[in-house]
Coordinates of C-alpha atoms and ligand atoms in Angstrom, one line a residue:
M1 CA 73.8 115.9 101.0
A2 CA 75.7 115.1 97.8
I3 CA 76.0 117.6 95.1
I4 CA 74.2 116.7 91.9
L5 CA 73.8 118.3 88.5
L6 CA 70.2 119.5 88.0
D7 CA 68.3 117.9 85.2
T8 CA 67.0 120.0 82.3
K9 CA 63.4 119.9 83.6
T10 CA 64.4 121.4 86.9
I11 CA 66.7 123.9 85.4
N12 CA 63.9 125.1 83.1
R13 CA 61.5 125.4 86.0
I14 CA 63.9 127.4 88.0
A15 CA 64.6 129.7 85.0
A16 CA 60.9 130.1 84.5
G17 CA 60.7 131.6 87.9
E18 CA 62.7 134.5 86.7
V19 CA 61.2 135.0 83.2
I20 CA 57.6 134.0 83.8
E21 CA 56.3 135.7 86.9
R22 CA 52.6 135.9 85.9
P23 CA 50.3 135.4 82.9
A24 CA 51.3 138.8 81.6
S25 CA 54.9 137.7 81.3
V26 CA 53.8 134.8 79.1
V27 CA 51.9 137.2 76.9
K28 CA 54.8 139.5 76.7
E29 CA 57.3 136.9 75.6
L30 CA 55.0 135.3 73.0
V31 CA 53.9 138.6 71.6
E32 CA 57.6 139.8 71.4
N33 CA 58.3 136.6 69.5
A34 CA 55.5 137.3 67.1
I35 CA 56.8 140.9 66.5
D36 CA 60.3 139.6 66.0
A37 CA 58.8 137.2 63.4
G38 CA 57.7 140.2 61.3
S39 CA 53.9 139.7 61.9
S40 CA 51.4 142.3 60.7
Q41 CA 48.5 141.1 62.8
I42 CA 48.6 139.5 66.3
E43 CA 45.6 138.1 68.0
I44 CA 45.5 137.3 71.7
E45 CA 42.9 135.4 73.6
I46 CA 42.8 134.8 77.4
E47 CA 40.6 133.0 79.9
S48 CA 40.4 133.8 83.6
G49 CA 43.2 136.4 83.5
G50 CA 45.5 134.1 81.5
R51 CA 45.5 131.4 84.1
N52 CA 43.5 128.8 82.3
L53 CA 44.4 129.8 78.7
I54 CA 46.5 132.1 76.7
T55 CA 46.4 132.0 72.9
V56 CA 48.7 134.0 70.7
I57 CA 48.2 133.8 66.9
D58 CA 50.4 135.7 64.5
D59 CA 51.0 135.8 60.7
G60 CA 54.8 136.1 60.9
N61 CA 57.4 134.0 59.2
G62 CA 56.9 130.9 61.3
I63 CA 59.3 128.1 62.4
E64 CA 60.7 125.4 60.2
K65 CA 59.7 121.9 61.1
E66 CA 63.2 120.9 61.9
D67 CA 63.6 123.9 64.3
L68 CA 60.5 123.3 66.3
E69 CA 62.2 121.1 68.9
L70 CA 65.2 123.3 69.0
A71 CA 63.1 126.4 69.8
F72 CA 62.2 124.7 73.1
M73 CA 65.8 124.1 74.2
R74 CA 67.4 126.6 76.5
H75 CA 69.6 129.2 74.9
A76 CA 68.3 128.3 71.5
T77 CA 67.7 131.4 69.5
S78 CA 67.7 132.5 65.8
K79 CA 68.3 136.1 66.7
L80 CA 71.9 136.5 67.7
G81 CA 74.1 136.8 64.7
D82 CA 77.8 137.6 64.4
R83 CA 77.6 140.9 66.3
E84 CA 76.5 138.9 69.3
L85 CA 75.4 140.9 72.2
I86 CA 76.6 144.2 70.9
E87 CA 73.8 145.0 68.4
I88 CA 70.6 143.6 69.8
K89 CA 67.9 144.5 67.4
H90 CA 65.3 141.9 68.2
L91 CA 63.1 142.0 71.2
G92 CA 64.2 138.5 72.1
F93 CA 67.7 137.2 72.3
R94 CA 68.1 135.1 75.3
G95 CA 66.4 131.9 74.0
E96 CA 64.7 131.4 77.3
A97 CA 61.0 132.1 76.8
L98 CA 59.7 129.0 75.1
P99 CA 61.5 126.4 77.3
S100 CA 60.5 128.5 80.4
I101 CA 56.8 128.7 79.5
A102 CA 56.8 125.0 78.4
A103 CA 58.3 124.1 81.8
V104 CA 55.4 125.5 83.8
S105 CA 52.3 124.8 81.7
R106 CA 50.6 122.7 79.0
M107 CA 51.7 124.2 75.8
K108 CA 51.0 123.6 72.1
L109 CA 52.8 125.4 69.3
S110 CA 51.8 125.1 65.7
S111 CA 53.6 126.9 63.0
K112 CA 54.0 127.1 59.3
A113 CA 57.3 128.5 58.1
S114 CA 57.0 130.9 55.2
G115 CA 57.6 129.0 52.0
A116 CA 57.0 125.6 53.6
E117 CA 54.3 123.2 52.3
E118 CA 53.0 122.1 55.6
A119 CA 52.3 123.3 59.2
W120 CA 53.5 121.3 62.1
S121 CA 52.7 121.3 65.8
I122 CA 54.5 120.3 68.9
R123 CA 53.3 119.8 72.6
Y124 CA 54.9 120.1 76.0
E125 CA 53.5 119.5 79.5
G126 CA 55.5 120.6 82.6
G127 CA 58.6 120.7 80.4
E128 CA 58.3 117.3 78.8
K129 CA 57.6 116.8 75.2
I130 CA 54.3 114.9 74.6
G131 CA 54.2 112.7 71.5
E132 CA 55.8 113.4 68.2
L133 CA 55.5 116.4 65.8
M134 CA 52.1 116.3 64.2
P135 CA 51.1 117.9 60.9
C136 CA 48.3 120.4 61.3
S137 CA 46.3 122.9 59.3
L138 CA 47.5 126.5 59.5
S139 CA 47.7 128.8 56.6
Q140 CA 50.4 131.1 57.9
G141 CA 52.5 132.1 60.9
T142 CA 52.4 130.6 64.4
H143 CA 49.6 129.6 66.8
I144 CA 50.5 129.1 70.4
E145 CA 48.2 127.8 73.2
V146 CA 49.3 127.9 76.8
R147 CA 47.0 126.2 79.2
D148 CA 47.0 125.7 83.0
L149 CA 49.8 128.1 83.7
F150 CA 51.9 127.1 86.8
F151 CA 50.1 123.8 87.2
A152 CA 53.6 122.3 87.5
T153 CA 54.7 124.9 90.1
P154 CA 51.6 125.5 92.2
N155 CA 53.4 127.7 94.6
R156 CA 53.4 130.4 92.0
L157 CA 49.7 130.3 91.7
K158 CA 49.3 131.6 95.2
F159 CA 51.1 134.8 94.2
L160 CA 48.7 135.6 91.4
K161 CA 46.4 138.5 91.9
S162 CA 42.7 138.7 91.1
E163 CA 41.5 137.8 87.6
R164 CA 40.8 141.4 87.0
A165 CA 44.3 142.5 88.0
E166 CA 46.0 139.8 85.9
T167 CA 43.9 140.8 82.9
Q168 CA 44.8 144.5 83.4
A169 CA 48.5 143.6 83.5
I170 CA 48.1 141.8 80.2
V171 CA 46.3 144.8 78.6
D172 CA 49.1 147.1 79.9
I173 CA 51.8 144.9 78.3
I174 CA 50.0 144.9 75.0
N175 CA 49.4 148.6 75.1
N176 CA 53.1 149.1 75.6
L177 CA 54.1 146.8 72.8
A178 CA 51.4 148.0 70.5
M179 CA 52.3 151.6 71.0
I180 CA 55.7 151.4 69.5
N181 CA 54.9 148.7 67.0
Y182 CA 52.1 150.8 65.4
R183 CA 52.3 149.1 62.0
I184 CA 51.0 145.9 63.5
G185 CA 47.3 145.3 64.2
F186 CA 46.4 143.8 67.7
T187 CA 43.4 142.3 69.3
V188 CA 42.9 141.0 72.8
N189 CA 39.8 139.1 73.8
S190 CA 39.0 137.7 77.2
G191 CA 36.3 135.1 77.1
N192 CA 33.9 136.8 74.7
K193 CA 34.8 140.3 75.7
K194 CA 36.8 142.4 73.3
L195 CA 39.4 144.3 75.3
I196 CA 41.6 145.6 72.6
K197 CA 41.2 146.2 68.9
Y198 CA 44.0 148.3 67.3
A199 CA 44.1 148.6 63.5
K200 CA 47.4 148.7 61.6
Q201 CA 48.6 152.3 61.6
E202 CA 50.9 154.5 59.5
S203 CA 52.2 156.7 62.3
L204 CA 53.0 156.5 66.0
F205 CA 50.6 159.4 66.6
S206 CA 47.6 157.5 65.2
R207 CA 48.4 154.6 67.5
I208 CA 48.8 156.9 70.5
C209 CA 45.3 158.3 69.8
E210 CA 43.9 154.8 69.5
I211 CA 45.3 153.9 73.0
E212 CA 44.7 157.3 74.7
K213 CA 42.2 159.7 73.3
E214 CA 43.4 162.6 75.4
F215 CA 46.3 163.0 73.0
Q216 CA 44.0 163.7 70.0
E217 CA 43.4 167.3 71.1
N218 CA 46.3 168.0 73.5
A219 CA 49.4 166.6 71.9
L220 CA 52.7 168.4 71.5
K221 CA 55.4 166.9 69.3
I222 CA 58.9 166.2 70.6
E223 CA 62.0 166.1 68.6
E224 CA 65.5 166.4 69.9
E225 CA 68.9 165.1 68.9
E226 CA 72.5 165.1 70.2
D227 CA 75.5 162.9 69.6
G228 CA 73.7 160.4 67.6
V229 CA 71.0 160.0 70.2
R230 CA 67.5 160.8 68.8
L231 CA 64.4 161.6 70.9
T232 CA 61.0 161.6 69.2
G233 CA 57.4 161.3 70.4
H234 CA 54.5 163.2 71.8
I235 CA 53.5 164.6 75.1
C236 CA 50.3 166.2 76.3
K237 CA 49.8 169.8 77.5
P238 CA 50.3 170.0 81.2
T239 CA 46.6 170.5 81.8
V240 CA 46.2 166.9 80.9
N241 CA 47.6 165.0 83.9
R242 CA 46.9 162.0 86.0
G243 CA 47.5 160.7 89.6
K244 CA 49.4 157.6 88.3
S245 CA 52.3 157.3 86.0
D246 CA 50.6 154.9 83.7
M247 CA 50.4 157.3 80.8
I248 CA 54.1 157.7 80.5
Y249 CA 55.4 155.3 77.9
T250 CA 59.1 155.1 77.3
F251 CA 60.9 153.2 74.6
V252 CA 64.6 152.6 73.8
N253 CA 65.4 151.3 70.3
G254 CA 61.9 150.0 69.9
R255 CA 61.8 148.2 73.3
P256 CA 59.4 149.3 76.1
I257 CA 61.5 150.0 79.1
K258 CA 61.1 151.4 82.6
D259 CA 63.8 153.7 83.7
N260 CA 64.2 156.2 86.5
V261 CA 66.5 158.5 84.5
L262 CA 63.8 159.0 81.9
I263 CA 61.0 159.4 84.4
G264 CA 63.1 161.8 86.4
A265 CA 63.8 164.0 83.3
I266 CA 60.1 164.0 82.3
R267 CA 58.9 164.9 85.7
Y268 CA 61.6 167.7 85.9
A269 CA 60.3 169.2 82.7
Y270 CA 56.8 169.4 84.0
H271 CA 57.6 170.2 87.7
D272 CA 56.6 173.8 87.3
L273 CA 53.5 173.1 85.4
I274 CA 51.6 170.4 87.2
P275 CA 51.3 169.7 91.0
S276 CA 54.0 167.4 92.4
D277 CA 51.6 164.5 93.0
R278 CA 50.4 164.4 89.3
Y279 CA 52.0 162.7 86.3
P280 CA 52.0 163.9 82.7
F281 CA 51.1 162.0 79.5
A282 CA 54.1 161.2 77.4
V283 CA 55.1 158.7 74.7
L284 CA 58.8 159.0 74.1
H285 CA 61.2 157.0 71.9
L286 CA 64.9 157.2 72.3
E287 CA 67.1 155.8 69.5
I288 CA 70.5 155.2 70.8
P289 CA 73.5 153.7 69.0
Y290 CA 73.4 150.0 70.0
D291 CA 76.9 150.1 71.5
Q292 CA 75.8 152.9 74.0
V293 CA 73.1 151.0 75.7
D294 CA 73.0 147.5 77.4
V295 CA 69.7 145.8 77.1
N296 CA 70.9 142.6 78.7
I297 CA 70.6 143.5 82.4
H298 CA 67.2 142.2 83.3
P299 CA 65.6 138.7 82.8
N300 CA 62.5 140.1 81.2
K301 CA 64.4 142.8 79.3
S302 CA 62.4 145.7 80.7
E303 CA 65.3 147.7 82.0
V304 CA 68.4 148.9 80.2
R305 CA 71.7 150.5 81.2
F306 CA 72.8 153.7 79.5
Q307 CA 76.4 154.3 78.9
N308 CA 75.9 158.1 79.3
K309 CA 73.1 158.7 81.7
R310 CA 73.7 162.4 81.9
L311 CA 73.4 162.9 78.1
I312 CA 70.1 160.9 78.1
Y313 CA 68.7 162.9 81.0
E314 CA 69.6 166.2 79.3
I315 CA 68.2 165.3 75.9
V316 CA 64.8 164.3 77.4
R317 CA 64.7 167.2 79.8
R318 CA 65.7 169.7 77.1
G319 CA 63.4 168.3 74.4
L320 CA 60.4 168.5 76.6
I321 CA 61.1 171.9 78.1
K322 CA 61.6 173.4 74.6
T323 CA 58.2 172.2 73.5
L324 CA 56.4 173.0 76.7
S325 CA 57.6 176.6 76.8
K326 CA 56.5 177.3 73.2
R327 CA 54.3 180.4 73.0
I328 CA 50.6 180.3 72.5
G329 CA 50.0 180.3 68.8
S330 CA 53.6 179.7 67.8
P331 CA 54.0 177.3 64.8
A332 CA 54.7 174.0 66.4
A333 CA 53.0 174.7 69.7
S334 CA 50.5 172.0 69.0
D335 CA 50.4 169.1 66.7
V336 CA 46.9 167.9 66.9
D337 CA 46.9 166.6 63.4
E338 CA 50.4 165.2 63.4
L339 CA 51.3 167.5 60.6
G340 CA 52.7 170.4 62.8
M341 CA 52.5 173.9 61.4
T342 CA 56.2 173.8 60.7
E343 CA 55.8 170.8 58.5
K344 CA 52.8 172.2 56.8
I345 CA 54.8 175.2 55.8
V346 CA 57.5 173.0 54.5
R347 CA 55.1 170.8 52.6
S348 CA 53.5 173.8 50.8
A349 CA 57.0 174.8 49.7
A350 CA 57.5 171.4 48.3
F351 CA 59.3 172.7 45.2
D352 CA 62.0 174.2 47.4
T353 CA 65.3 172.4 47.7
R354 CA 65.9 170.2 50.7
E355 CA 68.3 172.7 52.1
G356 CA 65.7 175.4 51.5
N357 CA 63.3 173.5 53.7
N358 CA 65.7 173.0 56.4
E359 CA 66.5 176.6 56.3
L360 CA 62.9 177.4 56.7
I361 CA 62.5 175.1 59.7
N362 CA 65.7 176.5 61.2
N363 CA 64.5 180.0 60.8
I364 CA 61.3 179.2 62.6
K365 CA 63.2 177.4 65.3
N366 CA 65.7 180.2 65.7
R367 CA 63.0 182.8 65.9
E368 CA 61.3 180.9 68.7
E369 CA 64.6 180.4 70.5
K370 CA 65.3 184.1 70.2
N371 CA 61.9 185.1 71.5
R372 CA 62.3 182.8 74.5
K373 CA 65.8 184.1 75.2
E374 CA 64.6 187.7 74.9
F375 CA 61.9 187.1 77.4
Y376 CA 64.2 185.8 80.0
E377 CA 66.9 188.2 79.4
R378 CA 64.7 191.3 79.2
R379 CA 65.2 193.8 81.9
P380 CA 62.5 193.7 84.5
S381 CA 61.2 197.0 83.3
S382 CA 59.0 195.9 80.5
V383 CA 56.8 193.0 81.5
E384 CA 57.2 193.5 85.3
N385 CA 56.5 197.2 85.2
R386 CA 53.5 196.6 83.0
L387 CA 52.2 194.0 85.4
I388 CA 52.6 196.3 88.3
K389 CA 51.2 199.3 86.5
E390 CA 48.3 197.7 84.8
F391 CA 47.0 195.3 87.4
A392 CA 48.4 195.9 90.9
A393 CA 46.2 198.9 91.7
P394 CA 42.9 197.6 93.2
N395 CA 39.9 197.7 90.9
I396 CA 41.1 200.1 88.2
G397 CA 38.4 198.3 86.2
E398 CA 35.6 199.9 88.2
K399 CA 35.0 202.5 85.4
G400 CA 35.8 199.8 82.9
L401 CA 33.7 198.8 79.9
S402 CA 32.4 195.7 81.4
E403 CA 30.4 197.7 83.8
G404 CA 29.7 200.6 81.6
P405 CA 28.2 200.5 78.2
G406 CA 28.6 197.4 76.0
L407 CA 30.3 197.5 72.6
F408 CA 27.1 198.2 70.9
E409 CA 26.3 201.3 73.0
M410 CA 29.8 202.4 72.9
Q411 CA 29.5 202.8 69.1
K412 CA 26.5 205.2 69.7
L413 CA 28.4 207.2 72.3
A414 CA 31.8 207.6 70.8
S415 CA 32.4 209.9 67.9
Q416 CA 32.3 208.3 64.5
K417 CA 36.0 208.8 63.9
E418 CA 37.1 207.3 67.2
T419 CA 35.0 204.3 66.6
M420 CA 36.5 203.7 63.2
A421 CA 40.0 203.9 64.5
K422 CA 39.1 201.5 67.3
E423 CA 37.6 199.0 64.9
E424 CA 40.6 199.0 62.8
R425 CA 42.7 198.2 65.8
Q426 CA 40.4 195.4 66.8
V427 CA 40.5 193.9 63.4
S428 CA 44.3 194.0 63.5
L429 CA 44.3 192.4 66.9
I430 CA 42.0 189.7 65.8
E431 CA 44.0 189.0 62.8
S432 CA 47.5 189.1 64.1
H433 CA 47.3 187.7 67.6
P434 CA 46.7 184.1 68.6
L435 CA 44.5 185.1 71.5
G436 CA 42.7 187.8 69.5
F437 CA 40.7 190.8 70.7
A438 CA 39.1 190.8 74.1
R439 CA 35.4 191.6 73.7
C440 CA 34.1 191.5 77.3
Q441 CA 34.4 190.1 80.8
V442 CA 31.8 187.8 82.2
Y443 CA 31.1 186.8 85.8
N444 CA 33.9 189.3 86.6
T445 CA 36.2 186.3 86.2
Y446 CA 36.5 185.3 82.5
I447 CA 37.6 187.3 79.5
I448 CA 35.9 186.5 76.2
A449 CA 38.0 187.2 73.2
E450 CA 37.6 186.7 69.4
T451 CA 40.1 185.5 66.9
L452 CA 39.7 184.9 63.2
D453 CA 38.4 181.3 63.7
K454 CA 38.1 180.8 67.4
L455 CA 36.4 182.1 70.5
V456 CA 38.8 182.3 73.4
V457 CA 37.8 182.2 77.1
V458 CA 40.5 183.3 79.6
D459 CA 40.5 182.7 83.3
Q460 CA 41.9 186.0 84.4
H461 CA 43.3 184.9 87.8
A462 CA 44.9 181.8 86.4
A463 CA 46.4 183.7 83.5
H464 CA 47.8 186.6 85.5
E465 CA 49.1 184.2 88.2
R466 CA 51.2 182.5 85.5
L467 CA 52.5 185.8 84.2
V468 CA 53.5 187.0 87.6
Y469 CA 55.2 183.6 88.3
E470 CA 57.2 183.6 85.1
C471 CA 58.2 187.1 85.8
L472 CA 59.3 186.3 89.3
K473 CA 61.4 183.4 88.1
Q474 CA 63.9 185.8 86.6
K475 CA 65.1 185.9 90.1
S476 CA 67.9 188.4 89.8
S477 CA 65.4 191.0 88.7
I478 CA 62.8 191.0 91.4
K479 CA 62.3 194.5 92.6
R480 CA 61.7 195.3 96.3
Q481 CA 59.3 197.7 97.7
E482 CA 59.9 199.2 101.2
L483 CA 56.9 199.0 103.4
L484 CA 56.0 202.4 104.9
F485 CA 54.9 200.7 108.0
P486 CA 56.9 197.5 108.6
E487 CA 54.7 194.6 109.7
I488 CA 55.3 192.5 112.7
V489 CA 54.4 188.9 112.1
E490 CA 54.0 186.3 114.7
I491 CA 55.3 182.8 113.7
K492 CA 53.5 180.2 115.7
N493 CA 55.9 177.3 116.0
Q494 CA 59.6 176.6 116.4
A495 CA 59.8 174.8 113.0
G496 CA 58.4 177.9 111.3
M497 CA 61.0 180.1 112.9
E498 CA 63.7 177.8 111.8
M499 CA 62.5 178.0 108.2
V500 CA 62.6 181.8 108.4
E501 CA 66.2 181.6 109.6
I502 CA 67.2 179.2 106.9
Y503 CA 65.4 180.9 104.0
K504 CA 65.8 184.5 105.1
D505 CA 68.5 185.2 102.5
K506 CA 66.6 183.3 99.7
L507 CA 63.5 185.3 100.5
F508 CA 65.6 188.5 100.3
E509 CA 66.6 187.6 96.8
M510 CA 62.9 187.2 96.1
G511 CA 62.1 190.6 97.2
F512 CA 61.4 190.2 100.9
E513 CA 63.2 192.0 103.7
I514 CA 62.7 190.1 106.9
E515 CA 64.3 190.6 110.3
I516 CA 64.0 188.3 113.2
K517 CA 62.8 190.3 116.2
A518 CA 62.1 187.9 119.0
E519 CA 61.8 184.2 119.6
N520 CA 58.5 184.0 117.7
K521 CA 58.3 187.4 115.9
V522 CA 59.7 188.8 112.7
I523 CA 59.5 192.2 111.1
V524 CA 58.7 192.4 107.4
K525 CA 60.3 195.6 106.0
G526 CA 60.0 195.0 102.3
I527 CA 58.0 192.9 99.9
P528 CA 58.3 192.2 96.1
A529 CA 57.2 195.3 94.3
I530 CA 55.1 193.3 91.9
L531 CA 52.7 192.5 94.8
G532 CA 51.1 195.9 95.4
P533 CA 48.8 196.1 98.4
I534 CA 48.5 192.7 100.0
D535 CA 48.0 191.1 103.4
V536 CA 51.7 190.7 104.4
K537 CA 50.9 188.6 107.5
E538 CA 48.8 186.1 105.7
M539 CA 51.2 185.6 102.9
L540 CA 54.3 185.2 105.1
T541 CA 52.4 182.7 107.3
N542 CA 51.4 180.8 104.2
I543 CA 55.0 180.7 102.9
V544 CA 56.4 179.5 106.2
D545 CA 53.7 176.8 106.5
R546 CA 54.5 175.6 103.0
L547 CA 58.2 175.5 103.7
T548 CA 57.7 173.4 106.8
E549 CA 55.5 171.0 104.9
I550 CA 57.9 170.5 102.0
E551 CA 60.0 167.5 102.5
D552 CA 63.7 168.0 102.9
T553 CA 64.6 166.0 99.9
L554 CA 63.2 168.5 97.5
P555 CA 66.0 170.4 95.6
I556 CA 66.4 174.0 96.7
E557 CA 65.3 175.2 93.3
D558 CA 62.0 173.4 93.7
K559 CA 61.4 175.0 97.1
V560 CA 62.2 178.4 95.7
N561 CA 59.7 177.8 92.9
K562 CA 57.1 176.8 95.4
I563 CA 57.5 180.0 97.3
L564 CA 57.4 182.0 94.0
A565 CA 54.1 180.2 93.2
I566 CA 52.6 181.4 96.4
I567 CA 53.8 184.9 95.8
A568 CA 52.4 184.8 92.3
C569 CA 49.0 183.7 93.6
Y570 CA 48.9 186.6 96.1
G571 CA 50.0 189.0 93.5
S572 CA 47.5 188.2 90.8
I573 CA 44.3 189.7 89.8
R574 CA 41.6 187.9 91.7
A575 CA 38.7 186.3 90.1
G576 CA 35.8 188.7 90.7
R577 CA 37.7 191.8 89.9
K578 CA 36.3 193.9 87.1
M579 CA 38.6 194.7 84.2
N580 CA 38.3 197.1 81.3
L581 CA 38.9 196.3 77.7
E582 CA 42.3 197.8 77.7
E583 CA 43.4 195.8 80.7
M584 CA 42.0 192.6 79.2
N585 CA 43.8 193.1 75.9
E586 CA 47.0 193.9 77.7
L587 CA 46.7 190.7 79.6
L588 CA 46.2 188.7 76.4
R589 CA 49.2 190.3 74.8
Q590 CA 51.4 189.5 77.8
M591 CA 50.1 185.9 77.7
E592 CA 51.2 185.7 74.1
E593 CA 54.7 186.9 75.1
T594 CA 55.2 184.7 78.1
P595 CA 56.5 181.1 77.9
N596 CA 54.3 178.5 79.7
S597 CA 51.3 180.8 79.8
G598 CA 48.9 178.2 78.6
Q599 CA 48.4 176.9 82.1
C600 CA 48.5 178.3 85.6
N601 CA 51.0 177.1 88.2
H602 CA 48.6 174.5 89.4
G603 CA 48.4 172.9 85.9
R604 CA 44.9 174.2 85.2
P605 CA 44.4 175.8 81.8
T606 CA 44.6 179.6 81.7
Y607 CA 42.4 179.7 78.6
I608 CA 40.2 177.5 76.5
E609 CA 39.3 177.8 72.9
M610 CA 36.2 177.0 70.9
K611 CA 36.6 176.7 67.1
L612 CA 34.2 178.8 65.1
S613 CA 33.6 175.8 62.9
D614 CA 32.4 173.9 66.0
I615 CA 30.1 176.7 67.0
E616 CA 28.7 176.6 63.5
K617 CA 28.2 172.9 63.8
L618 CA 26.2 173.4 67.0
F619 CA 23.9 175.8 65.2
E620 CA 23.7 173.5 62.2
R621 CA 25.2 176.0 59.9
R622 CA 27.6 173.4 58.6
Ligands
ADP701 P1 64.3 134.3 71.8 O1 63.1 135.1 71.5 O2 65.1 134.9 72.9 O3 65.1 133.9 70.6 P2 62.4 132.2 72.6 O4 62.6 131.1 73.5 O5 61.4 133.2 72.8 O6 63.9 132.9 72.5 O7 62.2 131.7 71.1 C1 63.1 130.7 70.5 C2 63.1 130.8 69.0 O8 61.9 130.3 68.5 C3 63.2 132.2 68.5 O9 64.6 132.6 68.3 C4 62.6 132.1 67.1 O10 63.5 131.6 66.1 C5 61.5 131.0 67.3 N1 60.2 131.6 67.6 C6 59.5 131.7 68.7 N2 58.3 132.2 68.6 C7 58.2 132.4 67.2 C8 57.1 133.0 66.4 N3 55.9 133.4 66.9 N4 57.3 133.1 65.1 C9 58.5 132.6 64.5 N5 59.5 132.1 65.3 C10 59.4 132.0 66.6
MG702 MG1 61.5 135.4 72.7

């Protein structure tokens, strides 16, 4: 067959195959154009998942009459200036969307350029212009209708999913674009159903809360910077997680993108805090100098290439870990109201010089950094010994307060003086500690504590498990305890024995002394001291089972952490054990000192809070 040059119509249809995959791609391209045009309100309407009709109306700067036809030519764009492909600041730059959409649908574009007297419209069907430019009535911006998508390339229609799935894809695209373009108002209607209505917002955080309510009460602020790369955004506490990754939004220079480096860094930061099959909530924006990132590597511009992947990974990982390991009650540990504590302090010192403010922030940051360092560097003696001493002995709490007299009776029993001293101590605990003073234990499982303005309920097992785990993580410092009577443990299968052989040395570092005795038997001579009296057989079997389960690809560090988590679970105060007031308060103080203690190793919360003001509301006192 002879070689021929393809005509424009065919070229456009082929190109459309790349850019326009499904109705959501049309919506994405048109809305990006509307954003690039400086719009403040964008309205989208669809019918049957965008297959029959997509309308996008904006109030942007419009298109001049003489540019209308040009806009539909391939590689025609108003967005690439002198700096060409180096500084790509607009969402669009390829000049492909309008001709591609026009090639596979029936399309009408009406527009009024800002400053122009009249609005004009132009029509295309299957890539061919229909009729001449027509004057039309439009007060501002651009109005685009795309009907009968893919009528000209019916093969594509077969690949479309159900109406519901296509509609959802459109909603997802809009959520992504709306998130980062929070100053713009968005609506999406399908038939007569309102799917989205986002008001114009002043801050990213307000938009995040519009899209996902979970952030309202659970957000933590992210800020990190290095070498001109700036990371900002908000994540949720680990207790808020989901089976899908759809609550992870990542943006690079204002552009929604999907990238494995970013997802990897985010998941790494949370790997200790939520189960491996769950995903966190995160909205992150990376601002990278334009010459260090290539946005022109994907036809629909949803992927980018970073010049320095390592740096990007590090910034994201570090930024998140820093925030996630902040202590309970520490200034910026939560930013529910966008104005984090740190900022509040700065605002109230508004008459300070700028440098003064920075110094203040730096002081707070340094203090947190120092606290965190101290925790990890501390000799095992302090926290570890306290954990062993206070909680490892079975049921010290028997004679505890929870069983004995209540606070009220105690006052009657104790001498006047003692009571007063105690009260003083309580008041100071209530005032100076974020988790307050433990009042009692209920159901032998939960600790009820009081702070100045909150009621705190702690899950004793979950909380202690986290403390033991964090303590164990200072690997070098795990103390071993020789067993008086070494235990012989039978390992059922070959794979299990292999695991013992492979991990024997690692387990030794973690406090276990294990010898292989026969083909299917091992002797356990020592266990981590922190554990106290436990069922050695059951725990070792559990560890071996888990090791056989874990897929080989998991990095060694993750495997070790998994084992530590099992140990922590065994070593922790069980639910159902009585505790006395002293023990309870000791646990609260340790929680305040330990990073990550807001949730247990399984991502469940270790404590919940109820604001006094909310309680008052319930009783209609407010
Ligand atoms: P690109 O966005 O890559 O420049 P498009 O094919 O999407 O290419 O659009 C071509 C041109 O049409 C744009 O560069 C812009 O000048 C103009 N344009 C498209 N949509 C709009 C709109 N909603 N408002 C103003 N101008 C628009
Ligand atoms: Mg475009």
